[in-house]
Amino acid sequence: MSNLTNIREAQPARQVPPGPKGYPLVGLIPRLMRDMMGTYREAAQIGGIVEMDLGMQRAYLLTDPELIKHVLLDNYRNYVKGEQLDSIRPLLGNGLFLSEGDFWFTQRRLMQPAFYRPKLSGLADVMVEAAQMVVDRWEAQPPDQPVNMMYEMRQITQSVIVQAMFSTSISREETIRAGEALDYALLTLVERSITPFSMPEWLPTARNRRLREALATLDEVVYRFIDERRALVSRTEDGYDPTGDLLSMLINVRYEDTGEGMSDQQLRDEVMTMFLAGHETTANTLTWVWYLLSQHPEIEARLHAELDDVLGGRAPTFADLDTLAYTRMVIEETLRMYPAVWMTGRQSIEEDVIGGYTIPADSMLMLSFYFMHHDPTYWDEPEVFRPERFSEGGAQDRPRWAYLPFGGGPRVCIGQHFALMEAQLVLALIAQRYAPRLVPGQPIDLRLMGTLQPKEGPWMLLERR
Ligand code: HEM
């Protein structure tokens, strides 16, 4: 008998992990509805793997790097995104974020090359121009007029993703129309997924009607782009799209087994996925950067010194990215404190053992990057904003899996280089001219709807440097 078998027999997996106490029948649901962050925080403090009693369902919260690695990498084949994300399927369909198994793998392999860092260099100008357009608008408005920073950052990131996908800028009005439809659809669908008792979709309520309208608006915009592009391709001799943007990459793909390209429906799902995944998270991150800088003048001063030194007032380029090291550290530390994807979910296919506990098949797992990023076991003074943690050599004493703003394993964010590059360029351009200040007296509460963002605003004054 091997040693391994001996150990297993000597230490059988325990059955139920510890967890916060819930109410009979409804478990922790009333507490989560009253104070979601507080309830999760209390659970996360138990550490390891924690059972969350959700009334009819049991879920498991993971905040430990090794356990998260187990799910995302070591035994990733046993986990799917699962039913908990079914609510956003009307929006994202079978795109890269939600697809599974062999189909996901094929799509990922086909799309991955377009996201390698050197391939993205051509987008640097697009990113700088999008930020410049917003700055030009700011220059024309009275200096004492506050701006809603989340809204402003979203304008930039929406314009970047639209241009990266379609290499044309759609009109400002249409971008706003599509952006608002997307926000509404996403919020409603995510809310529905976390609210235990919501109205069925088929009921003709005002909310359901508006949701259907929002989805129809998005489809209309996306299918129009696909139709236009198919028409263009039909006029080329070789049947390939020469445009060079993300849509052309999707259109030009041919499946090895059939030699066919993607269907219109699949193109729509991938485009919608890129549009959603590719702008909201980066806008959130930039918003948190401005908030944190406004609260830490000494860090802001160091950032300004680097920008003045490296750029001396000119616009940043792709070639500056490696030199703007502190700018990048500010973004990395912001992603530690406020990871836009604060939690992700998985569903087990078969029974597994995690952290010494038996996890039944079909269990719901919640992997919280936010709480792991705030755990004093891995982070010295985790509530302190300190970009120096990400200086060269600064990361040596912590486990690699303790920092996962882009997730990990095979399903790690495909857009991570895109996002970091965009955040770095936008921050470098704007911080050369402005030191945004928080309008006083504003509470900064967290909104935990899919992504981590401020509940309101934040409203900021655009102080010129
Ligand atoms: C700061 C910005 C961003 C953050 C924090 C972020 C975070 C993440 C995380 C944590 C995941 C993994 C989710 C999971 O395993 O359940 C993910 C997946 C994904 N992200 Fe991002 N992301 C960002 C920007 C982007 C951008 C710019 C794009 C596209 C242009 C993008 C496209 C995707 C896609 C398509 C997936 C699914 C990948 C797959 O399953 O194969 N993301 N992102």
mmCIF file of N, CA and C and ligand atoms in Angstrom, residues 81 96-97 104 108 115 161 273-274 277-278 281-282 285 335 340-341 344 346 369 405-407 411-415 418-419, ligand 1:
data_model
loop_
_atom_site.group_PDB
_atom_site.id
_atom_site.type_symbol
_atom_site.label_atom_id
_atom_site.label_comp_id
_atom_site.label_asym_id
_atom_site.label_seq_id
_atom_site.Cartn_x
_atom_site.Cartn_y
_atom_site.Cartn_z
ATOM 1 N N LYS A 81 -18.516 27.138 -15.244
ATOM 2 C CA LYS A 81 -19.046 28.417 -14.736
ATOM 3 C C LYS A 81 -20.428 28.189 -14.112
ATOM 4 N N LEU A 96 -17.044 33.649 -25.227
ATOM 5 C CA LEU A 96 -15.894 33.088 -24.521
ATOM 6 C C LEU A 96 -16.062 33.063 -22.991
ATOM 7 N N PHE A 97 -16.761 34.022 -22.443
ATOM 8 C CA PHE A 97 -16.881 34.098 -20.992
ATOM 9 C C PHE A 97 -17.734 32.959 -20.423
ATOM 10 N N TRP A 104 -15.279 25.891 -25.786
ATOM 11 C CA TRP A 104 -14.550 27.034 -25.207
ATOM 12 C C TRP A 104 -13.082 26.985 -25.617
ATOM 13 N N ARG A 108 -11.053 29.854 -27.558
ATOM 14 C CA ARG A 108 -9.975 30.557 -26.849
ATOM 15 C C ARG A 108 -8.678 30.487 -27.670
ATOM 16 N N PHE A 115 -4.652 38.817 -28.667
ATOM 17 C CA PHE A 115 -4.512 39.525 -27.396
ATOM 18 C C PHE A 115 -3.086 39.495 -26.832
ATOM 19 N N ILE A 161 -13.094 50.114 -26.753
ATOM 20 C CA ILE A 161 -13.464 48.739 -27.132
ATOM 21 C C ILE A 161 -14.237 48.743 -28.455
ATOM 22 N N THR A 273 -19.628 39.679 -25.729
ATOM 23 C CA THR A 273 -18.769 39.327 -24.601
ATOM 24 C C THR A 273 -17.593 40.295 -24.508
ATOM 25 N N MET A 274 -16.955 40.555 -25.646
ATOM 26 C CA MET A 274 -15.811 41.484 -25.646
ATOM 27 C C MET A 274 -16.252 42.882 -25.247
ATOM 28 N N ALA A 277 -17.070 42.544 -21.342
ATOM 29 C CA ALA A 277 -15.893 42.255 -20.504
ATOM 30 C C ALA A 277 -14.805 43.292 -20.741
ATOM 31 N N GLY A 278 -14.818 43.904 -21.936
ATOM 32 C CA GLY A 278 -13.704 44.767 -22.308
ATOM 33 C C GLY A 278 -13.832 46.215 -21.926
ATOM 34 N N THR A 281 -14.952 46.719 -16.592
ATOM 35 C CA THR A 281 -13.924 46.428 -15.590
ATOM 36 C C THR A 281 -12.784 47.459 -15.616
ATOM 37 N N THR A 282 -12.369 47.858 -16.819
ATOM 38 C CA THR A 282 -11.273 48.824 -16.916
ATOM 39 C C THR A 282 -11.749 50.199 -16.434
ATOM 40 N N THR A 285 -11.732 50.167 -12.700
ATOM 41 C CA THR A 285 -10.369 50.234 -12.163
ATOM 42 C C THR A 285 -9.864 51.669 -12.207
ATOM 43 N N LEU A 335 -5.840 47.475 -8.352
ATOM 44 C CA LEU A 335 -6.509 46.201 -8.645
ATOM 45 C C LEU A 335 -6.439 45.230 -7.465
ATOM 46 N N ALA A 340 -11.920 44.673 -9.836
ATOM 47 C CA ALA A 340 -13.233 44.880 -10.463
ATOM 48 C C ALA A 340 -14.048 43.578 -10.439
ATOM 49 N N VAL A 341 -13.361 42.452 -10.725
ATOM 50 C CA VAL A 341 -14.044 41.158 -10.563
ATOM 51 C C VAL A 341 -13.703 40.694 -9.144
ATOM 52 N N THR A 344 -15.602 35.381 -8.306
ATOM 53 C CA THR A 344 -16.111 34.643 -9.461
ATOM 54 C C THR A 344 -16.675 33.313 -8.985
ATOM 55 N N ARG A 346 -17.863 29.093 -9.657
ATOM 56 C CA ARG A 346 -17.703 27.839 -10.394
ATOM 57 C C ARG A 346 -18.692 26.837 -9.821
ATOM 58 N N PHE A 369 -11.602 37.037 -4.871
ATOM 59 C CA PHE A 369 -10.310 37.694 -5.021
ATOM 60 C C PHE A 369 -10.213 38.876 -4.053
ATOM 61 N N PRO A 405 -6.179 39.577 -9.835
ATOM 62 C CA PRO A 405 -7.214 40.485 -10.367
ATOM 63 C C PRO A 405 -7.755 40.019 -11.713
ATOM 64 N N PHE A 406 -6.970 39.220 -12.445
ATOM 65 C CA PHE A 406 -7.425 38.733 -13.745
ATOM 66 C C PHE A 406 -7.752 37.243 -13.703
ATOM 67 N N GLY A 407 -7.923 36.693 -12.515
ATOM 68 C CA GLY A 407 -8.199 35.273 -12.379
ATOM 69 C C GLY A 407 -6.934 34.467 -12.615
ATOM 70 N N ARG A 411 -8.577 29.790 -17.752
ATOM 71 C CA ARG A 411 -9.611 30.784 -18.052
ATOM 72 C C ARG A 411 -9.234 32.169 -17.537
ATOM 73 N N VAL A 412 -7.956 32.396 -17.376
ATOM 74 C CA VAL A 412 -7.482 33.725 -16.972
ATOM 75 C C VAL A 412 -7.969 34.740 -18.009
ATOM 76 N N CYS A 413 -8.136 35.974 -17.574
ATOM 77 C CA CYS A 413 -8.662 37.024 -18.464
ATOM 78 C C CYS A 413 -7.850 37.110 -19.761
ATOM 79 N N ILE A 414 -8.534 37.014 -20.892
ATOM 80 C CA ILE A 414 -7.832 37.091 -22.180
ATOM 81 C C ILE A 414 -7.396 38.534 -22.462
ATOM 82 N N GLY A 415 -8.068 39.484 -21.801
ATOM 83 C CA GLY A 415 -7.800 40.899 -22.090
ATOM 84 C C GLY A 415 -6.884 41.572 -21.089
ATOM 85 N N PHE A 418 -4.432 44.026 -22.592
ATOM 86 C CA PHE A 418 -5.248 45.109 -23.159
ATOM 87 C C PHE A 418 -5.630 46.074 -22.031
ATOM 88 N N ALA A 419 -6.149 45.518 -20.934
ATOM 89 C CA ALA A 419 -6.651 46.348 -19.831
ATOM 90 C C ALA A 419 -5.532 47.132 -19.148
HETATM 91 C C1 HEM B 1 -9.131 45.817 -15.381
HETATM 92 C C2 HEM B 1 -9.804 45.173 -16.305
HETATM 93 C C3 HEM B 1 -10.191 43.723 -16.262
HETATM 94 C C4 HEM B 1 -10.342 42.876 -15.189
HETATM 95 C C5 HEM B 1 -10.138 43.203 -13.705
HETATM 96 C C6 HEM B 1 -10.727 41.579 -15.707
HETATM 97 C C7 HEM B 1 -10.916 40.452 -14.929
HETATM 98 C C8 HEM B 1 -11.223 39.208 -15.430
HETATM 99 C C9 HEM B 1 -11.304 37.994 -14.644
HETATM 100 C C10 HEM B 1 -11.055 37.893 -13.138
HETATM 101 C C11 HEM B 1 -11.623 36.982 -15.483
HETATM 102 C C12 HEM B 1 -11.779 35.503 -15.111
HETATM 103 C C13 HEM B 1 -13.161 35.204 -14.650
HETATM 104 C C14 HEM B 1 -13.322 33.764 -14.204
HETATM 105 O O1 HEM B 1 -12.381 32.975 -14.214
HETATM 106 O O2 HEM B 1 -14.442 33.419 -13.821
HETATM 107 C C15 HEM B 1 -11.781 37.544 -16.807
HETATM 108 C C16 HEM B 1 -12.149 36.826 -17.929
HETATM 109 C C17 HEM B 1 -12.324 37.394 -19.173
HETATM 110 N N1 HEM B 1 -12.028 38.687 -19.549
HETATM 111 FE FE1 HEM B 1 -11.311 40.145 -18.348
HETATM 112 N N2 HEM B 1 -10.838 41.675 -17.070
HETATM 113 C C18 HEM B 1 -10.504 42.948 -17.456
HETATM 114 C C19 HEM B 1 -10.458 43.438 -18.754
HETATM 115 C C20 HEM B 1 -10.783 42.744 -19.880
HETATM 116 C C21 HEM B 1 -10.692 43.236 -21.238
HETATM 117 C C22 HEM B 1 -10.155 44.618 -21.626
HETATM 118 C C23 HEM B 1 -11.179 42.262 -22.062
HETATM 119 C C24 HEM B 1 -11.325 42.221 -23.563
HETATM 120 C C25 HEM B 1 -10.901 43.133 -24.382
HETATM 121 C C26 HEM B 1 -11.568 41.142 -21.208
HETATM 122 C C27 HEM B 1 -12.137 39.971 -21.669
HETATM 123 C C28 HEM B 1 -12.330 38.845 -20.879
HETATM 124 C C29 HEM B 1 -12.874 37.587 -21.395
HETATM 125 C C30 HEM B 1 -13.362 37.330 -22.816
HETATM 126 C C31 HEM B 1 -12.850 36.677 -20.324
HETATM 127 C C32 HEM B 1 -13.282 35.202 -20.375
HETATM 128 C C33 HEM B 1 -12.056 34.396 -20.740
HETATM 129 C C34 HEM B 1 -12.277 32.889 -20.794
HETATM 130 O O3 HEM B 1 -13.083 32.366 -20.031
HETATM 131 O O4 HEM B 1 -11.584 32.263 -21.593
HETATM 132 N N3 HEM B 1 -11.301 41.464 -19.899
HETATM 133 N N4 HEM B 1 -11.526 38.896 -16.749
#
